[in-house]
């Protein structure tokens, strides 16, 4: 359940990185690629089938077909390049994968190496959480994240969702999370995606 919430939250964050002027079709493309990236990452780590891991993504409008690894990386890389200062830790690994795809379009840059893709995934989660942690209270993105989590409520306990969206509850949770990025990372990335702990992240992944 935690992973489902984070998938929707990250999709919400990515879809608003370029500001309110982003075209709906571009937002759909980003949402689709991020969702399928997360699904493919889970498949690479757990050994689950790619089809099963991205199946829920294909329900989104504009995301009716399964993307290749390089198609996913191309879209994610292009989006990160619009605001590279927000993705300083994940940019290197994503750019490296994109460079390989430029000469080898069928390369399995997500599927073939569980260790490398795990580092890429963990740094993407870290960068997104850091962005939320530093900016969410002053940013209109807060509404988008609330909408993203509301979408995830279709998979969660109804009573839990009703409690989450009581007046001021959501804001209080976000303010509490702002006080501890490391704790937020360990809760989401470690428990949700099997990443190494926050204190080990920069030592365990190559290039950091």
Tab-separated table of N, CA and C in Angstrom, residues 122 181-191 193-205:
chain	number	residue	atom	x	y	z
A	122	UNK	N	16.346	4.823	-6.072
A	122	UNK	CA	16.475	5.382	-4.722
A	122	UNK	C	16.849	6.855	-4.765
A	181	UNK	N	13.856	14.785	6.839
A	181	UNK	CA	13.956	14.202	5.504
A	181	UNK	C	14.484	12.777	5.585
A	182	UNK	N	15.469	12.549	6.470
A	182	UNK	CA	16.025	11.208	6.599
A	182	UNK	C	14.985	10.202	7.042
A	183	UNK	N	14.168	10.579	8.009
A	183	UNK	CA	13.118	9.686	8.477
A	183	UNK	C	12.073	9.435	7.413
A	184	UNK	N	11.739	10.475	6.644
A	184	UNK	CA	10.773	10.355	5.551
A	184	UNK	C	11.329	9.412	4.489
A	185	UNK	N	12.621	9.572	4.147
A	185	UNK	CA	13.253	8.693	3.155
A	185	UNK	C	13.227	7.241	3.632
A	186	UNK	N	13.603	7.019	4.899
A	186	UNK	CA	13.636	5.649	5.403
A	186	UNK	C	12.249	5.017	5.399
A	187	UNK	N	11.231	5.808	5.715
A	187	UNK	CA	9.868	5.293	5.716
A	187	UNK	C	9.427	4.909	4.312
A	188	UNK	N	9.653	5.810	3.354
A	188	UNK	CA	9.155	5.600	1.994
A	188	UNK	C	10.093	4.711	1.178
A	189	UNK	N	11.364	5.109	1.072
A	189	UNK	CA	12.290	4.417	0.175
A	189	UNK	C	12.712	3.051	0.710
A	190	UNK	N	13.037	2.982	1.993
A	190	UNK	CA	13.520	1.719	2.554
A	190	UNK	C	12.384	0.715	2.688
A	191	UNK	N	11.293	1.132	3.326
A	191	UNK	CA	10.179	0.212	3.523
A	191	UNK	C	9.377	-0.006	2.250
A	193	UNK	N	10.462	0.582	-1.099
A	193	UNK	CA	11.167	0.138	-2.300
A	193	UNK	C	12.421	-0.681	-2.013
A	194	UNK	N	12.692	-0.967	-0.743
A	194	UNK	CA	13.843	-1.794	-0.420
A	194	UNK	C	15.170	-1.107	-0.630
A	195	UNK	N	15.208	0.222	-0.559
A	195	UNK	CA	16.455	0.968	-0.721
A	195	UNK	C	17.326	0.816	0.526
A	196	UNK	N	18.611	1.155	0.364
A	196	UNK	CA	19.496	1.175	1.525
A	196	UNK	C	19.088	2.340	2.416
A	197	UNK	N	19.409	2.300	3.714
A	197	UNK	CA	19.043	3.398	4.613
A	197	UNK	C	19.635	4.726	4.167
A	198	UNK	N	19.011	5.795	4.611
A	198	UNK	CA	19.430	7.158	4.265
A	198	UNK	C	20.908	7.382	4.567
A	199	UNK	N	21.387	6.883	5.710
A	199	UNK	CA	22.774	7.108	6.111
A	199	UNK	C	23.771	6.367	5.226
A	200	UNK	N	23.316	5.359	4.492
A	200	UNK	CA	24.206	4.567	3.633
A	200	UNK	C	24.056	4.883	2.149
A	201	UNK	N	23.062	5.688	1.791
A	201	UNK	CA	22.698	5.865	0.385
A	201	UNK	C	23.863	6.338	-0.465
A	202	UNK	N	24.577	7.382	-0.013
A	202	UNK	CA	25.615	7.974	-0.853
A	202	UNK	C	26.892	7.145	-0.877
A	203	UNK	N	27.041	6.204	0.048
A	203	UNK	CA	28.217	5.353	0.039
A	203	UNK	C	28.022	4.050	-0.711
A	204	UNK	N	26.785	3.608	-0.826
A	204	UNK	CA	26.496	2.311	-1.441
A	204	UNK	C	26.371	2.379	-2.955
A	205	UNK	N	25.951	3.525	-3.482
A	205	UNK	CA	25.723	3.638	-4.921
A	205	UNK	C	26.936	4.243	-5.609
